[in-house]
Amino acid sequence: MSLNTNQPSFSSYQKDNNFFDEIFTDDNKVKEVYKTLLDLYSGHSVQDFAKLNEKAKASFFNQGITFQVYGEHETKEKVFPFDLFPRIIDHKEWEIIEKGVLQRSKALNHFLWDIYHDKKILKQGIVPLDLINSSANYLDQMQGIDPPGGIYNHISGTDLIKHSDGKYYVLEDNIRCPSGVSYVICNRTALKRALFGVFNHYQTHTVTDYAENLLEIMESVKPKGVDTPTCVVITPGIYNSAYYEHSYLAKAMGVELVEGRDLFVENDFVYMRTINGPKKVDVIYRRIDDIYMDPLEFRPDSTLGVPGLLSAYKLGNVCLVNAPGTGVADDKAVYTYMPEIIRYYLNEEPILNNVHTYHCSRPDELKYVLENIDKLVVKPVDEAGGYGISIGNKLTKEEIERVKTVIKENPRKYIAQPIMSLSVHATYIEDNQSFEPRHVDLRTFCLLGKDTSFVLKGGLTRVALQKGNLIVNSSQGGGSKDTWVLKK
């Protein structure tokens, strides 16, 4: 149905009562937290927003805020789509989110320590041993290694959705190389440039303090005997899809951005080549996948990594952020056990809900999945960026049969979940020059250091820009919004 908001920008907004609308109540009234914002936006016509949208796009392009989409035959570089209408989260709602993501990050760190040391949770059968041994991201080389400060997942990205029941659910935990935080900060900058006046009416938490907190976290896990650590960010290079973020964070922290060729290992210490000679490196924020980081330990043909890096790490002479081997814990098959993992290590009940998940490696659950694909979302356990996901009710009969074949070829590689009703948020659709409801999720960013932690009071609200689409990843055509967390 169409909402009569008496506002030019929202005059054609069609509310869908099948989904939880972030802005409008079930009886089509504006929610209290959005009333002031809609009043402020009411002075702008759709034509005004079209001009502001072009201004925001130009700002992103001029700053080099782009990402790359990998296709079968070519790679395209695109400006990151940004929506001018922000998402607002009040302080009470945020408190639950913040406590929940911090709880998960701490539990995952305990889990990683355990599976690479005593394996108590595996021996007691709470998490199946086969699940860990069969994970492509479990690294035998990390067995018995004590990471500096006892931290594995220094940076965690937790993806949340709000379901039709109005509750938050965790879709997945990302603790290998979670990306997107630079877009959080740039979204705020772009919105301030386009519509600065709206910020005078809301008390929002800043998001520009992320880099200083990240640097503090990195310095807290410096190797023993180091007073003032030298920190760097290592990138695969300019052709990586997240290169903008690598360069942005290095600049914001005031540290060097390096590639593998800029570093070398001598006598089990890591050094950086500089015009003034070698300089010892103590902490490396690693944006290179495990298999590429050291050709002496992993892929011998890798030119992205540093020969001898893992040996230096094992001896405690350098800290890697995040630690190698963390990917085993963000395996989507391990995700199912997060409630048990939280109870086991923290003796607490989970604050955030899990989505019910079927393991295709279990015969009974495989049978159910194969018989009900049209009602499920099928995901590979080790992919990111929305790749490899099949949404059952969007598939043809032929596509469903193909998905079944792929699952049966390697059941361990796939999990399935019910099709969740992601909440919708008013979003400016450039092609239609109107505000329309689009599905959104929220990626939060949590930092763990030695005796310290930080959760960014904001996050990356990702938007599925295609009507009816549930996949919000930028690599799949999604965009993003500024996310306001309100102060008390």
mmCIF file of C-alpha atoms in Angstrom, residues 16 33 36 51 114 120 160 162 164 188 196 212-213 231 249 256-257 271 295 297 384 405 416 419 451 484:
data_model
loop_
_atom_site.group_PDB
_atom_site.id
_atom_site.type_symbol
_atom_site.label_atom_id
_atom_site.label_comp_id
_atom_site.label_asym_id
_atom_site.label_seq_id
_atom_site.Cartn_x
_atom_site.Cartn_y
_atom_site.Cartn_z
ATOM 1 C CA ASP A 16 5.135 -4.055 2.327
ATOM 2 C CA VAL A 33 13.154 7.940 16.196
ATOM 3 C CA THR A 36 12.604 14.500 12.993
ATOM 4 C CA LYS A 51 21.288 16.163 -7.364
ATOM 5 C CA ASP A 114 41.338 -24.358 22.610
ATOM 6 C CA LYS A 120 38.824 -29.758 25.276
ATOM 7 C CA LEU A 160 23.221 -9.182 11.695
ATOM 8 C CA LYS A 162 16.447 -7.935 11.805
ATOM 9 C CA SER A 164 10.036 -10.001 10.644
ATOM 10 C CA ARG A 188 29.434 9.407 7.358
ATOM 11 C CA PHE A 196 25.259 18.522 7.028
ATOM 12 C CA GLU A 212 42.929 5.112 16.573
ATOM 13 C CA ASN A 213 41.323 2.206 18.425
ATOM 14 C CA CYS A 231 53.052 -1.448 12.914
ATOM 15 C CA LEU A 249 43.325 2.474 7.255
ATOM 16 C CA GLU A 256 53.115 2.228 6.406
ATOM 17 C CA LEU A 257 51.124 0.350 3.767
ATOM 18 C CA TYR A 271 62.151 -6.074 8.480
ATOM 19 C CA PRO A 295 55.595 -19.288 0.320
ATOM 20 C CA GLU A 297 54.880 -22.737 4.500
ATOM 21 C CA ALA A 384 32.538 -14.689 1.317
ATOM 22 C CA THR A 405 23.907 -32.128 -7.681
ATOM 23 C CA ALA A 416 21.309 -24.400 4.526
ATOM 24 C CA ILE A 419 14.856 -17.907 4.092
ATOM 25 C CA ASP A 451 43.122 -6.650 28.189
ATOM 26 C CA TRP A 484 23.599 6.326 13.262
#
